[in-house]
CSV table of C-alpha atoms in Angstrom, one decimal:
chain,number,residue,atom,x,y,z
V,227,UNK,CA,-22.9,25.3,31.0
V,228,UNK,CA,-19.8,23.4,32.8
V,229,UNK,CA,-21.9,22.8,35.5
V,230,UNK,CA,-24.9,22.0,34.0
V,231,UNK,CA,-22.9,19.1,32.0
V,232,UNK,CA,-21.2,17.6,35.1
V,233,UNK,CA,-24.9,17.9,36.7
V,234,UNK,CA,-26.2,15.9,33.7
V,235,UNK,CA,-23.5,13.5,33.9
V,236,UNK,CA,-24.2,13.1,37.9
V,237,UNK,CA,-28.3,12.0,36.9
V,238,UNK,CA,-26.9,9.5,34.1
V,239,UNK,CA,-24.8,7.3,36.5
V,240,UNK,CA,-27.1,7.6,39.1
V,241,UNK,CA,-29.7,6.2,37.4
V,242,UNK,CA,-31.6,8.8,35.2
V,243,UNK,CA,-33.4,7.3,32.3
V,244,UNK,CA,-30.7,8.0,29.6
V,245,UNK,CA,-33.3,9.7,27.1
V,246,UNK,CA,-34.0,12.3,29.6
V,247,UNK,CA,-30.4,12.8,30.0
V,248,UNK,CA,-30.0,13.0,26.4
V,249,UNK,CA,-33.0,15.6,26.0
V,250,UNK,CA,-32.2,17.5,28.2
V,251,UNK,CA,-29.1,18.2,27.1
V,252,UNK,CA,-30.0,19.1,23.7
V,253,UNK,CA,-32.5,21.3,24.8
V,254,UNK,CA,-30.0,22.9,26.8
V,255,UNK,CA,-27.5,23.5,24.1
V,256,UNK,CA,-30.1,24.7,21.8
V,257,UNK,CA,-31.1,27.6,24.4
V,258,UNK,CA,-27.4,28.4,24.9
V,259,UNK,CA,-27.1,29.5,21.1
V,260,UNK,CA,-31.1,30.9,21.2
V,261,UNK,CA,-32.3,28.3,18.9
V,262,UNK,CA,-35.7,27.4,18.3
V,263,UNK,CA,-36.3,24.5,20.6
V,264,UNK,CA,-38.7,23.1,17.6
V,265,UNK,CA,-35.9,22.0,16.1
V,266,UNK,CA,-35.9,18.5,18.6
V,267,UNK,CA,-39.4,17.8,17.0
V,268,UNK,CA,-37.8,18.4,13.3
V,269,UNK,CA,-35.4,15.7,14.2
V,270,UNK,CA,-38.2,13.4,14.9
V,271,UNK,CA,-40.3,14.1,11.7
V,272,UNK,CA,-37.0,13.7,9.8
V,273,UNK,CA,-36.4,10.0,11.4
V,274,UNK,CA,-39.9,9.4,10.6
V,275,UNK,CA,-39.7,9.7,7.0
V,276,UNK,CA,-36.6,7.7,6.9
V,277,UNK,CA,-37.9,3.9,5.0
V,278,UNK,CA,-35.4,1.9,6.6
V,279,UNK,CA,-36.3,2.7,10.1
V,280,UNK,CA,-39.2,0.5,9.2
V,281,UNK,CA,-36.7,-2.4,9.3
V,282,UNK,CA,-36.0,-2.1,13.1
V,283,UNK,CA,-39.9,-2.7,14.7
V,284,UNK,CA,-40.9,-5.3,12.2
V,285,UNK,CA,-37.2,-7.7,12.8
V,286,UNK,CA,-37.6,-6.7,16.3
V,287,UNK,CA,-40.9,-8.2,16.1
V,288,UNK,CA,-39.9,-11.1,14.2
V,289,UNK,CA,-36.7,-12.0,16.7
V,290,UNK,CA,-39.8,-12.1,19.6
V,291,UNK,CA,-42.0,-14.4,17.9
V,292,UNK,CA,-38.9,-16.6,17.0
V,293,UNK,CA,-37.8,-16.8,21.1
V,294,UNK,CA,-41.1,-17.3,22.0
V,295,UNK,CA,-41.8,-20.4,19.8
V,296,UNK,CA,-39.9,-23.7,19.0
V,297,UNK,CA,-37.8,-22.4,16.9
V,298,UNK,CA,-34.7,-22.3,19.2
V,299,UNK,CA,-35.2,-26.0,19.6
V,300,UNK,CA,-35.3,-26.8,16.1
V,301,UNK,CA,-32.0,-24.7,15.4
V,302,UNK,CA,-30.1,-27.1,18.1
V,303,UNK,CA,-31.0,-30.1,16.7
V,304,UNK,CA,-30.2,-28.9,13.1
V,305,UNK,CA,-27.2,-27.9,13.4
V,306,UNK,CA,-26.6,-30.5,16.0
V,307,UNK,CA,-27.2,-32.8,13.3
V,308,UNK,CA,-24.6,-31.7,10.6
V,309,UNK,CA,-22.1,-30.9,13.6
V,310,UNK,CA,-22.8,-33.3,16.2
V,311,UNK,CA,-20.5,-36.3,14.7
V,312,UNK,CA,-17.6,-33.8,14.8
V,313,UNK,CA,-14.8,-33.6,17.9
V,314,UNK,CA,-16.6,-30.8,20.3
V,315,UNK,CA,-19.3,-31.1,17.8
V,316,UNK,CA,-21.9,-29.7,20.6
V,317,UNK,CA,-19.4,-27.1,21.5
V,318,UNK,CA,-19.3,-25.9,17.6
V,319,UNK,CA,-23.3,-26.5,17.5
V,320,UNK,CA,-23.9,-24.5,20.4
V,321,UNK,CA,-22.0,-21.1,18.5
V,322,UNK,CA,-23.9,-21.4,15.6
V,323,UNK,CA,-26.7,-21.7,17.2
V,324,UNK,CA,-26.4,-18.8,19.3
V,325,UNK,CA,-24.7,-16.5,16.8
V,326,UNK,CA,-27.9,-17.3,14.4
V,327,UNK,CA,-30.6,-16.6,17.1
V,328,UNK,CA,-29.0,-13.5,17.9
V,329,UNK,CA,-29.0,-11.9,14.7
V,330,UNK,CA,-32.4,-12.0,14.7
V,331,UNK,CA,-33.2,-11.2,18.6
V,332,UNK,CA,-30.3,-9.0,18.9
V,333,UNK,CA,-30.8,-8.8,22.4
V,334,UNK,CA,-28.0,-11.2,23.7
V,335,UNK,CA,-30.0,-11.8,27.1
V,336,UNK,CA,-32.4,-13.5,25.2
V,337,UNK,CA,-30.1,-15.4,23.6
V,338,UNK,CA,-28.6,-16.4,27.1
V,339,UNK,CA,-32.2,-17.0,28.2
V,340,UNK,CA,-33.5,-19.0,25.6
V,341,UNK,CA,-30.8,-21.5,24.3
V,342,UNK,CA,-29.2,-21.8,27.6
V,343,UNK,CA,-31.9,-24.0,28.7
V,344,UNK,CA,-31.6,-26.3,25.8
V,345,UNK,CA,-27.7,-26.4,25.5
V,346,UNK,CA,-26.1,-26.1,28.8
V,347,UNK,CA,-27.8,-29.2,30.0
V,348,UNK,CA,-27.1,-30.9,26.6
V,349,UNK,CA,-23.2,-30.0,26.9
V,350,UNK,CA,-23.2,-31.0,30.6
V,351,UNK,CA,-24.7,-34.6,29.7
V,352,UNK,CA,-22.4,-35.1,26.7
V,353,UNK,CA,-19.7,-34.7,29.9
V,354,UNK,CA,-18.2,-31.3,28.7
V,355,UNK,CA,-16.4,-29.3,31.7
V,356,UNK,CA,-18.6,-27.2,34.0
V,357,UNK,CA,-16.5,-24.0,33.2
V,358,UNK,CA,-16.3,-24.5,30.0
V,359,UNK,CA,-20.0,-24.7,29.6
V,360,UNK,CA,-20.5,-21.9,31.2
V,361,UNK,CA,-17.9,-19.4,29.4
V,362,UNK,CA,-19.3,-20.9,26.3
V,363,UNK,CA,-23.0,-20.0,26.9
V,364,UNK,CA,-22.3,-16.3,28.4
V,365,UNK,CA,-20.2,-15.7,25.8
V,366,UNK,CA,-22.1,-17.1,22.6
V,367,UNK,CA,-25.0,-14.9,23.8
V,368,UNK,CA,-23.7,-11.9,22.3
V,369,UNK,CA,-21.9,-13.7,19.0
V,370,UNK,CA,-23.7,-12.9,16.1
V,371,UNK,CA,-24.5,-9.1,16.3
V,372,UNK,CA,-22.4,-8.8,13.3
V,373,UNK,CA,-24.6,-11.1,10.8
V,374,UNK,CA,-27.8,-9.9,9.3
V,375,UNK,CA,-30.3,-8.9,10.1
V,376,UNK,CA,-28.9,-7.3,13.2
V,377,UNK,CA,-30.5,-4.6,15.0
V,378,UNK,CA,-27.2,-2.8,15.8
V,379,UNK,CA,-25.9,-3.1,12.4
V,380,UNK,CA,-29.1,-1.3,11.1
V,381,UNK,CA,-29.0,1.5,13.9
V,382,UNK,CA,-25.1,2.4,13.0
V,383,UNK,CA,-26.8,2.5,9.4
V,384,UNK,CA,-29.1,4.5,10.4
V,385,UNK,CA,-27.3,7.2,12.0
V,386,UNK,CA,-24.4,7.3,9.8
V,387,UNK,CA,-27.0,8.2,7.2
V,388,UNK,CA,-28.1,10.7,9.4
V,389,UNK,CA,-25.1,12.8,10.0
V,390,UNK,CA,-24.1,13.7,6.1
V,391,UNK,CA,-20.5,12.9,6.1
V,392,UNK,CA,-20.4,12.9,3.0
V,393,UNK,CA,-20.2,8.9,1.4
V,394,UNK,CA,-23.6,7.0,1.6
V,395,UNK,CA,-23.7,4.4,3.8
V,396,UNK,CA,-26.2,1.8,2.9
V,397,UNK,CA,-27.7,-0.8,5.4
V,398,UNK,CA,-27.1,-3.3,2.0
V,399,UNK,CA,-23.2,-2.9,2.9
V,400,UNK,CA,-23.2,-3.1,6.6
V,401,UNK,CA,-24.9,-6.5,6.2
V,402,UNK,CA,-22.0,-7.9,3.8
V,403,UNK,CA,-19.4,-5.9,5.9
V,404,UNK,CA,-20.2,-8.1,8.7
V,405,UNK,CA,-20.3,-11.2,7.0
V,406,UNK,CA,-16.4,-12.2,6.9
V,407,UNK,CA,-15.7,-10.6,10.5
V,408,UNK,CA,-17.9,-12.4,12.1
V,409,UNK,CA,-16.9,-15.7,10.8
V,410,UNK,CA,-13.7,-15.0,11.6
V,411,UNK,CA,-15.0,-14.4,15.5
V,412,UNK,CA,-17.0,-17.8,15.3
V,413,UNK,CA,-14.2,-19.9,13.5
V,414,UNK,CA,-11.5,-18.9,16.4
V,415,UNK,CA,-13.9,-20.2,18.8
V,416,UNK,CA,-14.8,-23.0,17.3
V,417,UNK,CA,-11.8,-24.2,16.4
V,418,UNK,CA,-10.6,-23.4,20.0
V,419,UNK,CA,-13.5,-25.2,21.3
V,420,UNK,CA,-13.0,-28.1,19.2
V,421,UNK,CA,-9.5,-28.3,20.2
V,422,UNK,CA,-10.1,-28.2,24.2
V,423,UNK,CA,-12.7,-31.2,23.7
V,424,UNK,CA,-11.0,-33.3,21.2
V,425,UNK,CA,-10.6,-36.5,23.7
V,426,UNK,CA,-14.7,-36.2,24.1
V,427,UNK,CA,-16.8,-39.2,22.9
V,428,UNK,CA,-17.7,-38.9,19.4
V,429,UNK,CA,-21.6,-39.8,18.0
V,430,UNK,CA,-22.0,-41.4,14.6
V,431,UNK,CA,-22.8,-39.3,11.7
V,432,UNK,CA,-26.6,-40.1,11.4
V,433,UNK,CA,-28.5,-39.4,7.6
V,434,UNK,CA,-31.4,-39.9,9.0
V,435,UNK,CA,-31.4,-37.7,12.1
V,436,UNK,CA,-30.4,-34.9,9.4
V,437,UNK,CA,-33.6,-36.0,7.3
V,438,UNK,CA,-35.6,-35.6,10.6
V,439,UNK,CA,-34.3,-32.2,12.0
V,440,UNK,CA,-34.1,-30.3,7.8
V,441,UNK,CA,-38.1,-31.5,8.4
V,442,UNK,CA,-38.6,-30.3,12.0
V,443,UNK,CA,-36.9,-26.7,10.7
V,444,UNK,CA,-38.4,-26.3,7.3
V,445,UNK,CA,-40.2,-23.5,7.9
V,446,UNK,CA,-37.6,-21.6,9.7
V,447,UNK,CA,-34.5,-22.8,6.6
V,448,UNK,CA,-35.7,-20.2,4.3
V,449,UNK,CA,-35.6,-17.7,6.8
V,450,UNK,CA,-31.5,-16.3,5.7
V,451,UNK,CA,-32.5,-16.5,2.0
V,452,UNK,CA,-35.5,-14.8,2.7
V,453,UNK,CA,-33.1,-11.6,4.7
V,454,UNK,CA,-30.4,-12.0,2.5
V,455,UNK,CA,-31.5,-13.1,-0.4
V,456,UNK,CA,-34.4,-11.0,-1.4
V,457,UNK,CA,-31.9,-8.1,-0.5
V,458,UNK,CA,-29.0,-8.5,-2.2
V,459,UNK,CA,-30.9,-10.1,-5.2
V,460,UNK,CA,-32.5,-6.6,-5.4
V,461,UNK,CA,-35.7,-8.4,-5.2
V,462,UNK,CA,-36.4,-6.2,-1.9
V,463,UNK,CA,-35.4,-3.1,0.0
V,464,UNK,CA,-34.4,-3.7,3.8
V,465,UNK,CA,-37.6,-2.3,4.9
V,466,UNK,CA,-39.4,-4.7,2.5
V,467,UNK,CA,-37.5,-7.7,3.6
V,468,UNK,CA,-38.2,-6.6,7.6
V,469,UNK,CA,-41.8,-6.9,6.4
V,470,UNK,CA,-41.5,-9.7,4.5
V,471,UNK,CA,-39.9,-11.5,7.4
V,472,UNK,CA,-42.3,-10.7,10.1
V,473,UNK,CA,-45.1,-11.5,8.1
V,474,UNK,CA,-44.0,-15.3,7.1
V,475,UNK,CA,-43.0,-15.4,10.8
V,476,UNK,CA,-45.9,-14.7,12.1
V,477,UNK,CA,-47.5,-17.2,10.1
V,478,UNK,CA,-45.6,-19.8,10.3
V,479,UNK,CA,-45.3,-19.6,14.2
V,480,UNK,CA,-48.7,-18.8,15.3
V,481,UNK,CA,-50.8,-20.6,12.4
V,482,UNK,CA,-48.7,-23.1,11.2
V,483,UNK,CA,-46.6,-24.4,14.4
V,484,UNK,CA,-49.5,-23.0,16.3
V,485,UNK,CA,-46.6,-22.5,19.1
V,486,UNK,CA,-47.4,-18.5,19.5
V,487,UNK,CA,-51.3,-18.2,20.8
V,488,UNK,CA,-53.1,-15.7,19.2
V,489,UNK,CA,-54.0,-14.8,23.0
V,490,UNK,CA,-50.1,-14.3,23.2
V,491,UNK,CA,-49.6,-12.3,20.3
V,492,UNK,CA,-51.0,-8.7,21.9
V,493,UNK,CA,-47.9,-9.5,24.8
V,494,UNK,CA,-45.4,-10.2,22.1
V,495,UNK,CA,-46.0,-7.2,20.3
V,496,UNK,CA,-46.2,-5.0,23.7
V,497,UNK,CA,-43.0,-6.5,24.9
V,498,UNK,CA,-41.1,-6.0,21.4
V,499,UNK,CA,-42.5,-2.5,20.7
V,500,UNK,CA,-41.4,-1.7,24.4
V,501,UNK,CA,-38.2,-2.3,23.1
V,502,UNK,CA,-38.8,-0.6,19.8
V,503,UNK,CA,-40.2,2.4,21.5
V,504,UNK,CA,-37.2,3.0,24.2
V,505,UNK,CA,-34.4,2.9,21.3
V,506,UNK,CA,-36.1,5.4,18.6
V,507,UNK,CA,-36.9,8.3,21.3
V,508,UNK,CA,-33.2,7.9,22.4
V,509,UNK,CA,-32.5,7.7,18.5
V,510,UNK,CA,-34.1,11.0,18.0
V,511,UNK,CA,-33.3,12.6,20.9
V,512,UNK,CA,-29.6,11.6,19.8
V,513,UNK,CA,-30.1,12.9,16.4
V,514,UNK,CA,-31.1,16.5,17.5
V,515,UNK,CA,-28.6,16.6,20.4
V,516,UNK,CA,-25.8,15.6,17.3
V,517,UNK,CA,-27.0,18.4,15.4
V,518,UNK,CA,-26.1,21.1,18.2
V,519,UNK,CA,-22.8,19.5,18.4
V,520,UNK,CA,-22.6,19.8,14.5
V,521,UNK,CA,-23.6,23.5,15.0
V,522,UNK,CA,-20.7,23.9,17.8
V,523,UNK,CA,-18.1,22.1,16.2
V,524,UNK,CA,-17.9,19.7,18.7
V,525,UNK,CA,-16.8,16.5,16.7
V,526,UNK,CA,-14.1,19.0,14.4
V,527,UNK,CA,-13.0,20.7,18.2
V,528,UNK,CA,-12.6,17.0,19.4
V,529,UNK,CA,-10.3,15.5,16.7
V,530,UNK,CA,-8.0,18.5,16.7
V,531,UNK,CA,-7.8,17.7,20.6
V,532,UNK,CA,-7.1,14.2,19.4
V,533,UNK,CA,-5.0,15.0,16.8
V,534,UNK,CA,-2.7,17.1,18.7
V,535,UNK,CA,-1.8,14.1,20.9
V,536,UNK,CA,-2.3,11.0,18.3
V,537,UNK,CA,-1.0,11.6,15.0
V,538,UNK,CA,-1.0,7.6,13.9
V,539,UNK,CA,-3.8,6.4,13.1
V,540,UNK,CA,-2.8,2.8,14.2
V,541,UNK,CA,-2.3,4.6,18.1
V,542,UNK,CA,-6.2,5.8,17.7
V,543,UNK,CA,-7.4,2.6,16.6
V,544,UNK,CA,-6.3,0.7,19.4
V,545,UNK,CA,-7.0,3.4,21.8
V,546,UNK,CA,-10.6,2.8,20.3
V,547,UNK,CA,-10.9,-0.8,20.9
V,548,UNK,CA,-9.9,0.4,24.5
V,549,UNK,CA,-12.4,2.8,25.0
V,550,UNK,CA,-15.2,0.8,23.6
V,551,UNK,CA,-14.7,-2.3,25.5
V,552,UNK,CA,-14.9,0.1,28.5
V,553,UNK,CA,-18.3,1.4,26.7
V,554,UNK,CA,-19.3,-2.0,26.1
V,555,UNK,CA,-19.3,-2.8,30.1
V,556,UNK,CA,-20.7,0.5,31.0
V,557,UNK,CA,-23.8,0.8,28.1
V,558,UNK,CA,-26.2,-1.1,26.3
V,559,UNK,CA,-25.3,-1.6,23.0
V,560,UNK,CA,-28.3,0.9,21.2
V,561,UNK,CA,-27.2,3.6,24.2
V,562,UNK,CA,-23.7,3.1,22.7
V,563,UNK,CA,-24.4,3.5,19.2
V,564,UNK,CA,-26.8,6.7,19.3
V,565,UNK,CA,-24.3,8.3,21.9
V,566,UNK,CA,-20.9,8.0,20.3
V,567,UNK,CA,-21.4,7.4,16.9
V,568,UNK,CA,-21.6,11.0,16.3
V,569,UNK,CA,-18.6,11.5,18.1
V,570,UNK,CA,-16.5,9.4,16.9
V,571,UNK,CA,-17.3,8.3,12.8
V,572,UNK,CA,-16.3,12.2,12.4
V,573,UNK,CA,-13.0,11.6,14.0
V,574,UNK,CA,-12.4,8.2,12.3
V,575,UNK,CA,-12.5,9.3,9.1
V,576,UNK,CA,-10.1,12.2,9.8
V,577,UNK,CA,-8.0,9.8,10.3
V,578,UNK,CA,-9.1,8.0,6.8
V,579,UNK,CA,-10.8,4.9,8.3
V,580,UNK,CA,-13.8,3.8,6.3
V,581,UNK,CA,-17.1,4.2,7.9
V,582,UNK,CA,-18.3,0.8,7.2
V,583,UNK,CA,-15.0,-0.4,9.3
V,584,UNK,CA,-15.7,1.8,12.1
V,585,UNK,CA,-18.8,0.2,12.8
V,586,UNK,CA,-17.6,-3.4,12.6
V,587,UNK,CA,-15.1,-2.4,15.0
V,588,UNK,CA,-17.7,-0.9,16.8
V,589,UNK,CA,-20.0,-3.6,17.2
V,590,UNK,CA,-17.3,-6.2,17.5
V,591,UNK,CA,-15.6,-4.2,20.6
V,592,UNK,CA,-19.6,-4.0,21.9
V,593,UNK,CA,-19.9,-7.7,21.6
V,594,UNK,CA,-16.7,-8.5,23.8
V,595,UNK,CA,-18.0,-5.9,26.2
V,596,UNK,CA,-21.5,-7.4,27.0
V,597,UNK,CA,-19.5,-10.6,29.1
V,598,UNK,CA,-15.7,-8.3,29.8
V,599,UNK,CA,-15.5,-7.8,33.6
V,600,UNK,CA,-16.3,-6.4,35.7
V,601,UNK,CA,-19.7,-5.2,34.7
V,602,UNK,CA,-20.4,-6.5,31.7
V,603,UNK,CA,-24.4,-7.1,31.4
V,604,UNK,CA,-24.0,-10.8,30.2
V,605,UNK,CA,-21.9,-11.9,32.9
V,606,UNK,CA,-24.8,-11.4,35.4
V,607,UNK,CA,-27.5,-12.4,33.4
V,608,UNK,CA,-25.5,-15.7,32.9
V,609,UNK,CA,-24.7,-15.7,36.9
V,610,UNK,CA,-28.9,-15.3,37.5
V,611,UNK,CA,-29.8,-17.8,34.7
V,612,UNK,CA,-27.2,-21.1,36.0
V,613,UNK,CA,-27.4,-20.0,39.4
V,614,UNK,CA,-23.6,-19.8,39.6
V,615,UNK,CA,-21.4,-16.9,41.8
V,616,UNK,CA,-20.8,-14.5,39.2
V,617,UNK,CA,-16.7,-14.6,40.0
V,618,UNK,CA,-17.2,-18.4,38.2
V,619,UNK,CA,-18.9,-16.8,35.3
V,620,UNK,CA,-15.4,-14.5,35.1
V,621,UNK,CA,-13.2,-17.0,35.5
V,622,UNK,CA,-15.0,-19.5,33.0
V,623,UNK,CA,-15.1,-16.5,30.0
V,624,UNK,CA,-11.6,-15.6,30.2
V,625,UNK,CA,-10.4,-17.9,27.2
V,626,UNK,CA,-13.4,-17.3,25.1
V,627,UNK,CA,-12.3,-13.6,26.0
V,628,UNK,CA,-9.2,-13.1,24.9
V,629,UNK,CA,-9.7,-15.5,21.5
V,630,UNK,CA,-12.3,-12.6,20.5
V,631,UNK,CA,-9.7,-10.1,21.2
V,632,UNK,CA,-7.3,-11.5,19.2
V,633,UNK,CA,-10.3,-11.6,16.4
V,634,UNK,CA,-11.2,-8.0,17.4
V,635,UNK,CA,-7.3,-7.0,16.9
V,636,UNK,CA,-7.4,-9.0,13.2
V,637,UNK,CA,-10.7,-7.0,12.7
V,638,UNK,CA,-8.9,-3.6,13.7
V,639,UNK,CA,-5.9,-3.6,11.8
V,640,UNK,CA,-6.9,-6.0,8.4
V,641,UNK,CA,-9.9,-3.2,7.1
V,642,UNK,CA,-10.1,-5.7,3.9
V,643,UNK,CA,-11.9,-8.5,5.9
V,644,UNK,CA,-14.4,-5.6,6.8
V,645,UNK,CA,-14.5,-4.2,2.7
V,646,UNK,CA,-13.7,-6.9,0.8
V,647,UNK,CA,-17.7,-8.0,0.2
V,648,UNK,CA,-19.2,-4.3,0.0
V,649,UNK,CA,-16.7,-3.0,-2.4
V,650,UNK,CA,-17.1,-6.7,-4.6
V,651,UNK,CA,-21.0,-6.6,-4.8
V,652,UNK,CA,-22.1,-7.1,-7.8
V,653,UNK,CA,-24.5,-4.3,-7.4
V,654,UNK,CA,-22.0,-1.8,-7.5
């Protein structure tokens, strides 16, 4: 079995598709102990009946339409109209921005993609650095994975449902778990970027220009309420507000805007159900591969290897944020997740960390790792999309890089920023 592991291993960084990987070894494991291999198609049926997977196709869907439309437009000038009049107003403008889109794409190479073409030349013509404009657009496009409706945030849901440990976590709390962190993560840079462009020309605060962009983006404004207010009003479930979502997205960008042809619309819902598809085989595969490490003890064998060697529980927490920013170069975030999740929430609350702040410090640690170098994924989609030597892209993210390590470390060791909101909700 050693050697069919290492063997494994070998396929998976040379290039095997990872849910083959991932199958494979679960059927593997399942043979050693002469279990019935039917038990991988259980694991499927079980994900299938679970209501809140219904959430991740339909925002998925949703976050296409969105990126294929207007709508990125419109959020620039919006919030470029409430922020514009401030010192590095663009700068600030540009975060929000991003972080918005990508809680609804939550694909940060979209995000890149997308707004890049709106706001780098924007921040270049309002005479902000070259460097600066670049660090500011690779790194915004993966700021926002912590705000809802996030497709990471529902996945960690989804699986720490999935392995019984014993407290329920709800997708309700993951969404308010994330809100304070990652305004922390947007305020630093902000507030940094701000600071770095204070001497840059300022534009007149306009009443009108706000009048005309809150019209341009009426249709998309009650989008947040529609997410978070129908949910946490109680009004809807997650699944129903995923459906409610997609649904008034639909309508208002392919009848109302008319921006998303209806000839489009079969290649939106391929492209996003691609997507869709590729995560939930790996999420069951995942799922039944978990449950022969459940069976062999693997998680309870792994902390007592950890525990011999770590006995604080401050050491493991920043030998986690190690690790994962490692993981976060290495992996796509949804890889991540469904791999060492499993692993690791077992082992975190051995050492009495709370699962809803494992997974914030999960996803934050995965957000820093999309643009750390050497390999991190945004840093070359940024160096193919501004045609810029991808040494420039790592030099001009290496502020923005360590302010969000700083935030990552506030994250870490201050849990209450992370529980404050889930334990307070009024529906509890």
């Amino acid at each position: 079995m050693i050697f069919i592991g290492i063997a494994l291993i070998l396929l998976a960084l040379f290039g095997a598709p990872l849910f083959t990987v991932i199958a494979a070894s679960a059927f593997l494991g399942f043979h050693h102990e002469s279990v019935d291999l039917s038990v991988v198609g259980i694991e499927f049926y079980r994900l299938a009946e679970m209501p809140v997977l219904l959430a991740i196709p339909l925002f998925t869907f949703a976050g296409y339409l969105l990126s294929e439309s207007q709508a990125p437009r419109r959020l620039v000038h919006l919030t470029g109209a409430f922020l514009g009049w401030m010192p590095g107003g663009l700068a600030v403008v540009s975060l929000v921005a991003c972080a918005l889109f990508t809680a609804f794409t939550g694909a940060s190479g979209v995000t890149i993609v997308a707004l890049g073409a709106l706001l780098y030349p924007a921040l270049t013509q309002a005479g902000y650095n070259h460097r600066f404009n670049l660090g500011l657009i690779t790194t915004s496009g993966s700021l926002g994975l912590l705000f809802a409706p996030s497709l990471p945030l529902i996945l960690y849901g989804v699986i720490a449902q999935q392995l019984g440990i014993g407290r329920t976590i709800t997708i309700d709390d993951l969404f308010l778990a994330g809100i304070l962190p990652g305004t922390l993560m947007l305020a630093l840079l902000s507030g940094w970027s701000i600071w770095v462009n204070r001497r840059q020309p300022l534009h007149g605060f306009s009443g009108g220009s706000i009048g005309k962009a809150l019209n341009e983006a009426k249709w998309e404004l009650p989008l947040p309420f529609i997410v978070l207010g129908g949910i946490y009003s109680g009004y809807f479930a997650v699944s129903e507000a995923a459906a409610v979502t997609a649904l008034y997205v639909l309508i208002v960008e392919v009848l109302i805007h008319r921006e998303v042809s209806l000839r489009a619309l079969p290649r939106v819902i391929r492209e996003s159900m691609v997507l869709v598809g590729g995560i939930l085989v790996i999420l069951g595969l995942s799922l039944a591969s978990t449950n022969y490490l459940i069976d062999a003890q693997v998680p309870s064998k792994l902390f007592g290897l950890v525990r011999a060697h770590i006995t604080n529980p401050l050491t493991f927490l920043i030998l986690l944020n190690g690790f994962l920013l490692i993981l976060g170069m290495m992996l796509d975030i949804f890889s991540a997740l469904v791999i060492m999740v499993p692993l690791l929430l077992p082992i975190a609350i051995g050492y009495g960390i709370d699962p809803l702040h494992l997974g914030i410090i999960f996803l934050a640690n995965m957000q820093i790792g999309y643009f750390t170098p050497p390999v991190g994924m945004n840093l070359f989609i940024a160096s193919y999309r501004f045609k810029t030597p991808v040494m420039d892209i790592y030099r001009s993210t290496l502020p923005f890089f360590f302010i969000l390590l700083a935030a990552v470390l506030v994250i870490t060791y201050w849990p209450t920023l992370s529980l404050y909101l889930p334990s307070h909700h009024w529906g509890r």
